[in-house]
mmCIF file of C-alpha atoms in Angstrom:
data_model
loop_
_atom_site.group_PDB
_atom_site.id
_atom_site.type_symbol
_atom_site.label_atom_id
_atom_site.label_comp_id
_atom_site.label_asym_id
_atom_site.label_seq_id
_atom_site.Cartn_x
_atom_site.Cartn_y
_atom_site.Cartn_z
ATOM 1 C CA MET A 1 2.952 -6.011 -13.663
ATOM 2 C CA PRO A 2 0.412 -5.820 -16.543
ATOM 3 C CA HIS A 3 -3.018 -7.419 -16.357
ATOM 4 C CA HIS A 4 -3.719 -10.488 -18.472
ATOM 5 C CA VAL A 5 -7.016 -10.744 -20.364
ATOM 6 C CA PHE A 6 -8.310 -14.124 -21.603
ATOM 7 C CA THR A 7 -11.501 -15.348 -23.151
ATOM 8 C CA ARG A 8 -13.122 -18.070 -21.071
ATOM 9 C CA LEU A 9 -12.257 -20.649 -23.740
ATOM 10 C CA ALA A 10 -8.598 -19.554 -23.894
ATOM 11 C CA LEU A 11 -8.186 -19.741 -20.101
ATOM 12 C CA TYR A 12 -9.994 -23.089 -20.035
ATOM 13 C CA GLU A 13 -7.557 -24.513 -22.606
ATOM 14 C CA ARG A 14 -4.596 -22.998 -20.739
ATOM 15 C CA VAL A 15 -5.378 -24.552 -17.353
ATOM 16 C CA TRP A 16 -5.965 -27.962 -18.944
ATOM 17 C CA ALA A 17 -2.687 -27.780 -20.890
ATOM 18 C CA GLU A 18 -0.377 -27.129 -17.892
ATOM 19 C CA PRO A 19 -0.526 -27.503 -14.093
ATOM 20 C CA MET A 20 -2.280 -24.651 -12.299
ATOM 21 C CA ARG A 21 0.862 -23.719 -10.405
ATOM 22 C CA THR A 22 2.845 -23.391 -13.650
ATOM 23 C CA VAL A 23 0.158 -21.237 -15.289
ATOM 24 C CA ALA A 24 -0.202 -19.074 -12.175
ATOM 25 C CA HIS A 25 3.563 -18.496 -11.951
ATOM 26 C CA SER A 26 3.705 -17.390 -15.598
ATOM 27 C CA LEU A 27 0.889 -14.892 -14.940
ATOM 28 C CA GLY A 28 2.386 -13.521 -11.727
ATOM 29 C CA VAL A 29 -0.383 -14.732 -9.408
ATOM 30 C CA SER A 30 -0.799 -17.531 -6.873
ATOM 31 C CA ASP A 31 -2.451 -20.815 -7.815
ATOM 32 C CA VAL A 32 -5.164 -19.971 -5.253
ATOM 33 C CA GLY A 33 -5.847 -16.658 -7.008
ATOM 34 C CA LEU A 34 -5.975 -18.347 -10.407
ATOM 35 C CA ALA A 35 -8.388 -20.992 -9.115
ATOM 36 C CA LYS A 36 -10.604 -18.254 -7.673
ATOM 37 C CA ALA A 37 -10.694 -16.455 -11.044
ATOM 38 C CA CYS A 38 -11.646 -19.714 -12.764
ATOM 39 C CA ARG A 39 -14.455 -20.381 -10.278
ATOM 40 C CA ALA A 40 -15.810 -16.856 -10.757
ATOM 41 C CA ALA A 41 -15.908 -17.441 -14.537
ATOM 42 C CA SER A 42 -17.395 -20.988 -14.197
ATOM 43 C CA ILE A 43 -14.280 -22.559 -15.746
ATOM 44 C CA PRO A 44 -13.675 -26.169 -14.621
ATOM 45 C CA VAL A 45 -10.093 -26.952 -13.605
ATOM 46 C CA PRO A 46 -8.221 -30.271 -13.318
ATOM 47 C CA PRO A 47 -8.870 -32.088 -10.017
ATOM 48 C CA ARG A 48 -6.130 -32.676 -7.476
ATOM 49 C CA GLY A 49 -3.743 -35.420 -8.572
ATOM 50 C CA TYR A 50 -4.651 -35.049 -12.258
ATOM 51 C CA TRP A 51 -1.125 -34.251 -13.457
ATOM 52 C CA ALA A 52 0.501 -36.961 -11.320
ATOM 53 C CA LYS A 53 -1.857 -39.542 -12.845
ATOM 54 C CA LEU A 54 -1.099 -38.208 -16.324
ATOM 55 C CA GLN A 55 2.642 -38.472 -15.696
ATOM 56 C CA HIS A 56 2.343 -42.110 -14.558
ATOM 57 C CA ARG A 57 -0.100 -43.001 -17.352
ATOM 58 C CA LYS A 58 -2.958 -43.837 -14.992
ATOM 59 C CA PRO A 59 -6.649 -43.608 -15.961
ATOM 60 C CA LEU A 60 -7.890 -40.027 -15.888
ATOM 61 C CA PRO A 61 -11.379 -38.714 -15.149
ATOM 62 C CA PRO A 62 -13.196 -37.299 -18.187
ATOM 63 C CA ARG A 63 -12.450 -33.666 -18.919
ATOM 64 C CA PRO A 64 -15.597 -31.628 -18.156
ATOM 65 C CA PRO A 65 -16.754 -29.359 -20.968
ATOM 66 C CA LEU A 66 -16.721 -25.601 -20.659
ATOM 67 C CA PRO A 67 -20.258 -24.596 -19.654
ATOM 68 C CA ASP A 68 -22.086 -21.733 -21.321
ATOM 69 C CA HIS A 69 -21.331 -18.403 -19.711
ATOM 70 C CA LEU A 70 -25.066 -17.703 -19.168
ATOM 71 C CA GLY A 71 -24.913 -13.945 -19.040
ATOM 72 C CA GLN A 72 -21.357 -13.739 -17.706
ATOM 73 C CA ARG A 73 -18.721 -11.715 -19.481
ATOM 74 C CA ASP A 74 -16.662 -13.789 -21.884
ATOM 75 C CA GLN A 75 -13.456 -12.035 -20.773
ATOM 76 C CA VAL A 76 -11.473 -13.014 -17.668
ATOM 77 C CA VAL A 77 -8.959 -10.531 -16.258
ATOM 78 C CA ILE A 78 -6.029 -11.925 -14.244
ATOM 79 C CA ALA A 79 -4.511 -9.082 -12.217
ATOM 80 C CA PRO A 80 -1.186 -9.785 -10.504
ATOM 81 C CA SER A 81 -0.961 -8.366 -6.990
ATOM 82 C CA THR A 82 1.215 -5.298 -6.610
ATOM 83 C CA PRO A 83 4.389 -6.223 -4.699
ATOM 84 C CA LYS A 84 5.490 -4.087 -1.802
ATOM 85 C CA PRO A 85 8.214 -1.644 -2.834
ATOM 86 C CA PRO A 86 11.708 -2.281 -1.450
ATOM 87 C CA PRO A 87 12.603 -0.061 1.510
ATOM 88 C CA SER A 88 14.502 3.128 0.740
ATOM 89 C CA PRO A 89 17.966 3.801 2.233
ATOM 90 C CA ALA A 90 16.378 6.194 4.759
ATOM 91 C CA VAL A 91 14.038 3.450 5.944
ATOM 92 C CA GLU A 92 16.852 0.910 6.231
ATOM 93 C CA LEU A 93 18.967 3.431 8.167
ATOM 94 C CA ALA A 94 16.126 4.088 10.631
ATOM 95 C CA ALA A 95 15.654 0.355 11.191
ATOM 96 C CA ALA A 96 19.395 -0.171 11.715
ATOM 97 C CA GLU A 97 19.628 2.692 14.219
ATOM 98 C CA ALA A 98 16.662 1.350 16.208
ATOM 99 C CA ALA A 99 18.022 -2.197 16.173
ATOM 100 C CA ASP A 100 21.418 -1.009 17.441
ATOM 101 C CA GLY A 101 19.806 0.283 20.639
ATOM 102 C CA PRO A 102 19.492 -1.764 23.839
ATOM 103 C CA GLN A 103 17.503 -4.969 23.738
ATOM 104 C CA VAL A 104 13.869 -4.581 24.777
ATOM 105 C CA VAL A 105 13.286 -6.368 28.096
ATOM 106 C CA VAL A 106 9.797 -7.128 29.408
ATOM 107 C CA PRO A 107 9.399 -6.340 33.140
ATOM 108 C CA ASP A 108 7.898 -8.772 35.631
ATOM 109 C CA ASP A 109 5.221 -6.326 36.778
ATOM 110 C CA LEU A 110 3.620 -2.975 35.909
ATOM 111 C CA ARG A 111 5.021 -0.850 38.728
ATOM 112 C CA ALA A 112 7.085 1.227 36.267
ATOM 113 C CA ALA A 113 4.718 0.867 33.296
ATOM 114 C CA HIS A 114 4.388 3.432 30.519
ATOM 115 C CA ALA A 115 1.834 6.202 31.155
ATOM 116 C CA ILE A 116 -0.598 4.813 28.550
ATOM 117 C CA VAL A 117 -0.597 1.376 30.194
ATOM 118 C CA ARG A 118 -0.906 2.939 33.657
ATOM 119 C CA GLY A 119 -4.032 4.666 32.363
ATOM 120 C CA TRP A 120 -5.428 1.278 31.262
ATOM 121 C CA VAL A 121 -4.730 -0.207 34.702
ATOM 122 C CA ALA A 122 -6.435 2.716 36.467
ATOM 123 C CA GLN A 123 -9.416 2.510 34.116
ATOM 124 C CA ASP A 124 -9.721 -1.242 34.689
ATOM 125 C CA ALA A 125 -9.591 -0.750 38.478
ATOM 126 C CA LYS A 126 -12.394 1.819 38.227
ATOM 127 C CA HIS A 127 -14.505 -0.533 36.116
ATOM 128 C CA ARG A 128 -14.052 -3.343 38.633
ATOM 129 C CA SER A 129 -14.995 -1.014 41.483
ATOM 130 C CA ASP A 130 -18.124 0.104 39.602
ATOM 131 C CA TYR A 131 -19.052 -3.502 38.842
ATOM 132 C CA ARG A 132 -18.713 -4.507 42.508
ATOM 133 C CA ARG A 133 -20.753 -1.506 43.636
ATOM 134 C CA GLN A 134 -23.540 -2.362 41.162
ATOM 135 C CA GLY A 135 -23.414 -6.077 41.964
ATOM 136 C CA TRP A 136 -22.594 -7.082 38.365
ATOM 137 C CA GLY A 137 -19.783 -9.512 39.218
ATOM 138 C CA THR A 138 -16.948 -9.723 36.656
ATOM 139 C CA SER A 139 -18.946 -10.433 33.480
ATOM 140 C CA GLY A 140 -17.506 -8.425 30.575
ATOM 141 C CA LEU A 141 -14.208 -7.607 32.295
ATOM 142 C CA GLU A 142 -10.825 -8.835 31.130
ATOM 143 C CA ASP A 143 -9.495 -11.724 33.196
ATOM 144 C CA LEU A 144 -6.119 -10.469 34.398
ATOM 145 C CA SER A 145 -5.208 -13.841 35.904
ATOM 146 C CA THR A 146 -4.736 -15.543 32.525
ATOM 147 C CA PRO A 147 -1.365 -15.843 30.727
ATOM 148 C CA LEU A 148 -2.672 -13.345 28.174
ATOM 149 C CA ALA A 149 -2.531 -10.675 30.893
ATOM 150 C CA ARG A 150 1.151 -10.308 29.985
ATOM 151 C CA ARG A 151 -0.087 -8.306 26.994
ATOM 152 C CA ARG A 152 0.049 -5.181 29.145
ATOM 153 C CA ARG A 153 3.634 -5.836 30.200
ATOM 154 C CA LEU A 154 4.627 -6.424 26.577
ATOM 155 C CA THR A 155 2.843 -3.270 25.423
ATOM 156 C CA SER A 156 4.478 -1.223 28.180
ATOM 157 C CA ALA A 157 7.949 -2.502 27.238
ATOM 158 C CA LEU A 158 7.284 -1.725 23.565
ATOM 159 C CA LEU A 159 6.053 1.808 24.302
ATOM 160 C CA LYS A 160 8.931 2.611 26.653
ATOM 161 C CA ALA A 161 11.472 1.400 24.076
ATOM 162 C CA LEU A 162 9.902 3.626 21.403
ATOM 163 C CA ALA A 163 9.760 6.617 23.777
ATOM 164 C CA ALA A 164 13.457 6.128 24.626
ATOM 165 C CA ARG A 165 14.224 6.489 20.902
ATOM 166 C CA GLY A 166 12.461 9.842 20.749
ATOM 167 C CA PHE A 167 9.143 8.848 19.198
ATOM 168 C CA GLU A 168 5.806 10.441 20.041
ATOM 169 C CA LEU A 169 3.179 7.967 21.254
ATOM 170 C CA GLY A 170 -0.593 8.136 21.375
ATOM 171 C CA GLU A 171 -3.878 6.222 21.242
ATOM 172 C CA ASP A 172 -6.460 6.010 18.461
ATOM 173 C CA ARG A 173 -9.306 3.918 19.910
ATOM 174 C CA GLU A 174 -7.971 0.338 20.068
ATOM 175 C CA TRP A 175 -4.831 1.253 18.084
ATOM 176 C CA LEU A 176 -1.611 2.803 19.372
ATOM 177 C CA THR A 177 0.306 5.351 17.307
ATOM 178 C CA VAL A 178 4.032 5.998 17.054
ATOM 179 C CA GLY A 179 5.577 8.773 15.025
ATOM 180 C CA ARG A 180 7.354 12.071 14.666
ATOM 181 C CA GLY A 181 5.218 15.067 13.805
ATOM 182 C CA PRO A 182 2.784 14.265 10.971
ATOM 183 C CA ASP A 183 4.411 10.914 10.181
ATOM 184 C CA THR A 184 2.777 8.152 12.232
ATOM 185 C CA VAL A 185 2.266 4.393 12.196
ATOM 186 C CA SER A 186 -0.617 2.605 13.954
ATOM 187 C CA PHE A 187 -0.231 -0.764 15.646
ATOM 188 C CA ARG A 188 -1.799 -2.891 18.337
ATOM 189 C CA LEU A 189 -1.003 -5.980 20.394
ATOM 190 C CA TYR A 190 -3.891 -8.346 21.053
ATOM 191 C CA ALA A 191 -4.802 -11.899 21.988
ATOM 192 C CA ARG A 192 -5.562 -14.090 18.980
ATOM 193 C CA SER A 193 -8.897 -15.929 19.029
ATOM 194 C CA LYS A 194 -10.160 -19.066 17.363
ATOM 195 C CA ILE A 195 -13.460 -20.882 16.845
ATOM 196 C CA ALA A 196 -13.820 -24.023 18.958
ATOM 197 C CA HIS A 197 -16.512 -26.359 20.267
ATOM 198 C CA ARG A 198 -17.238 -26.201 23.990
ATOM 199 C CA PRO A 199 -19.723 -28.200 26.088
ATOM 200 C CA ALA A 200 -23.187 -26.706 26.083
ATOM 201 C CA THR A 201 -24.142 -24.913 29.261
ATOM 202 C CA ALA A 202 -27.534 -25.047 30.945
ATOM 203 C CA ASP A 203 -28.401 -21.726 29.332
ATOM 204 C CA ASP A 204 -27.446 -23.089 25.871
ATOM 205 C CA LEU A 205 -29.593 -26.193 26.410
ATOM 206 C CA ARG A 206 -32.638 -24.023 27.058
ATOM 207 C CA TRP A 207 -32.485 -22.852 23.435
ATOM 208 C CA TYR A 208 -30.833 -25.864 21.785
ATOM 209 C CA PRO A 209 -31.752 -28.932 23.885
ATOM 210 C CA GLU A 210 -30.447 -31.367 21.252
ATOM 211 C CA ARG A 211 -26.937 -29.914 21.138
ATOM 212 C CA LYS A 212 -24.167 -31.296 23.341
ATOM 213 C CA THR A 213 -21.579 -28.755 22.160
ATOM 214 C CA VAL A 214 -21.734 -25.233 20.752
ATOM 215 C CA ARG A 215 -19.342 -23.181 18.629
ATOM 216 C CA ALA A 216 -17.729 -20.309 20.483
ATOM 217 C CA THR A 217 -14.891 -17.843 20.100
ATOM 218 C CA VAL A 218 -12.165 -18.731 22.597
ATOM 219 C CA PRO A 219 -8.619 -17.416 23.186
ATOM 220 C CA ALA A 220 -6.040 -19.235 21.065
ATOM 221 C CA GLY A 221 -3.432 -18.771 23.798
ATOM 222 C CA ASP A 222 -0.974 -16.597 21.880
ATOM 223 C CA LEU A 223 -0.528 -12.921 21.072
ATOM 224 C CA MET A 224 -0.092 -10.901 17.887
ATOM 225 C CA VAL A 225 1.297 -7.494 16.959
ATOM 226 C CA LYS A 226 -0.418 -5.987 13.926
ATOM 227 C CA ILE A 227 0.655 -2.815 12.075
ATOM 228 C CA ARG A 228 -2.311 -1.211 10.329
ATOM 229 C CA ASP A 229 -0.408 0.796 7.709
ATOM 230 C CA TRP A 230 0.767 -0.532 4.318
ATOM 231 C CA LEU A 231 4.566 -0.630 4.647
ATOM 232 C CA SER A 232 7.515 -2.381 3.052
ATOM 233 C CA VAL A 233 8.498 -3.846 6.456
ATOM 234 C CA PRO A 234 6.647 -6.834 7.977
ATOM 235 C CA THR A 235 3.318 -5.742 9.442
ATOM 236 C CA GLU A 236 2.324 -8.880 11.391
ATOM 237 C CA TYR A 237 4.185 -10.668 14.184
ATOM 238 C CA ARG A 238 2.949 -13.947 15.662
ATOM 239 C CA GLU A 239 4.178 -16.408 18.248
ATOM 240 C CA LEU A 240 4.554 -19.301 15.822
ATOM 241 C CA LYS A 241 8.136 -20.180 16.777
ATOM 242 C CA THR A 242 9.376 -17.349 19.008
ATOM 243 C CA PRO A 243 7.438 -15.669 21.848
ATOM 244 C CA LEU A 244 6.832 -11.963 21.347
ATOM 245 C CA GLU A 245 9.268 -11.241 24.171
ATOM 246 C CA GLY A 246 12.060 -12.302 21.820
ATOM 247 C CA GLN A 247 10.733 -10.240 18.885
ATOM 248 C CA LEU A 248 10.241 -6.828 20.519
ATOM 249 C CA THR A 249 13.611 -5.407 19.454
ATOM 250 C CA ARG A 250 12.878 -6.271 15.811
ATOM 251 C CA ILE A 251 9.344 -4.861 16.115
ATOM 252 C CA VAL A 252 10.730 -1.573 17.485
ATOM 253 C CA ALA A 253 13.204 -1.404 14.588
ATOM 254 C CA ASN A 254 10.470 -2.018 12.015
ATOM 255 C CA LEU A 255 8.142 0.546 13.598
ATOM 256 C CA ALA A 256 10.971 3.083 13.396
ATOM 257 C CA ALA A 257 11.482 2.113 9.761
ATOM 258 C CA GLY A 258 7.744 2.522 9.153
ATOM 259 C CA VAL A 259 7.782 6.073 10.519
ATOM 260 C CA ALA A 260 10.754 6.882 8.268
ATOM 261 C CA GLU A 261 8.890 5.362 5.311
ATOM 262 C CA GLN A 262 5.827 7.520 6.023
ATOM 263 C CA ALA A 263 8.090 10.605 6.113
ATOM 264 C CA GLU A 264 9.661 9.586 2.799
ATOM 265 C CA ARG A 265 6.239 9.181 1.227
ATOM 266 C CA ARG A 266 5.168 12.583 2.513
ATOM 267 C CA ARG A 267 8.277 14.159 0.949
ATOM 268 C CA GLN A 268 7.570 12.406 -2.345
ATOM 269 C CA ARG A 269 3.974 13.645 -2.309
ATOM 270 C CA ALA A 270 5.183 17.211 -1.670
ATOM 271 C CA LEU A 271 7.653 16.992 -4.593
ATOM 272 C CA GLU A 272 4.918 15.622 -6.853
ATOM 273 C CA ALA A 273 2.608 18.473 -5.837
ATOM 274 C CA GLU A 274 5.356 21.001 -6.661
ATOM 275 C CA ARG A 275 5.868 19.412 -10.076
ATOM 276 C CA TRP A 276 2.153 19.581 -10.823
ATOM 277 C CA ALA A 277 1.988 23.194 -9.683
ATOM 278 C CA ALA A 278 4.939 24.094 -11.934
ATOM 279 C CA ALA A 279 3.355 22.305 -14.884
ATOM 280 C CA GLU A 280 0.037 24.112 -14.376
ATOM 281 C CA ALA A 281 1.832 27.445 -14.116
ATOM 282 C CA VAL A 282 3.511 26.817 -17.489
#
C-alpha cells in the first residue's frame, strides 16, 4: 500500500473532522499507529469519548490549537504496515500433509525422549552434580518440580513428530531448527514471564528498608511457542484458551508449511538472480 504524506495542519484537521478509527482505516493503519504518528508530530487528538459527546450534543472540551512545530518537519508520513503474503499452494500442501499425520501425543515422562531433549537432561544432571560438589545449592538451576517442567516433554513430542515426517532437526543456541537441506525454520518453546510485586526479603530490606514489596520477574504459569522467521503462517502460539498439548499437531503442520515457504522463497530468489544475470548479459 502507498505511503500517505500530510502536512501537520492537514493531519490535525483530518483527525478532528472524523473519529481516529475511521481515519486510520482509510489510511490502512491501526488507530494506535495513527495516534503514535500524531504524538511524534505534536498533533493534539480528540480525547476519549469526544465523538460520543458530539453525537449526543453534550458539552465538549475546547479544541486545543496546533502548536508550533519548533524545529520538527512539517510533513508527517503515514506508512501502512506490509501485510503478510498469502501462502502459496506448495505451502498449503505441506501443511495439509503434516496435519493429516497422526496426532501429536505428549508422553508422561522422558524415558523415550528425543535425542536433543535427552542431551538437555544429561547436561542438567551434570550441572546439579557440579553444584552439589561445589556446595552451591540449587541457585541458578531450573526447578524441574514446577508445572513448567512439562516444557521438556512438550518439546520432545514436537521434535519426534517433526523427525517422523522426515525433517532435519538441530539447535542454534536457545532456538531449535527444523528443515530440509538449506531451508530451515527456527522456533523455541519457553515459559512466559510477567512483572509482579512480591514481598521484600531480608536481603531486599537491607538496600530498601522502606519498601514492603519489590517488582520482580516471575513465571506467568503458561508456555509459548515462538517461530523466529517471518512467515505467512502463525508464528506465535499461546495457552490463552487451549493448552499447548492440544495445539501441537497444528504447530507441526505450520512448521512444515514454513519450511516449504522458505524453499519457495529460495527458488524465487534463484529465478530472480537468473533474470538479472540474463539482463546483464544482454
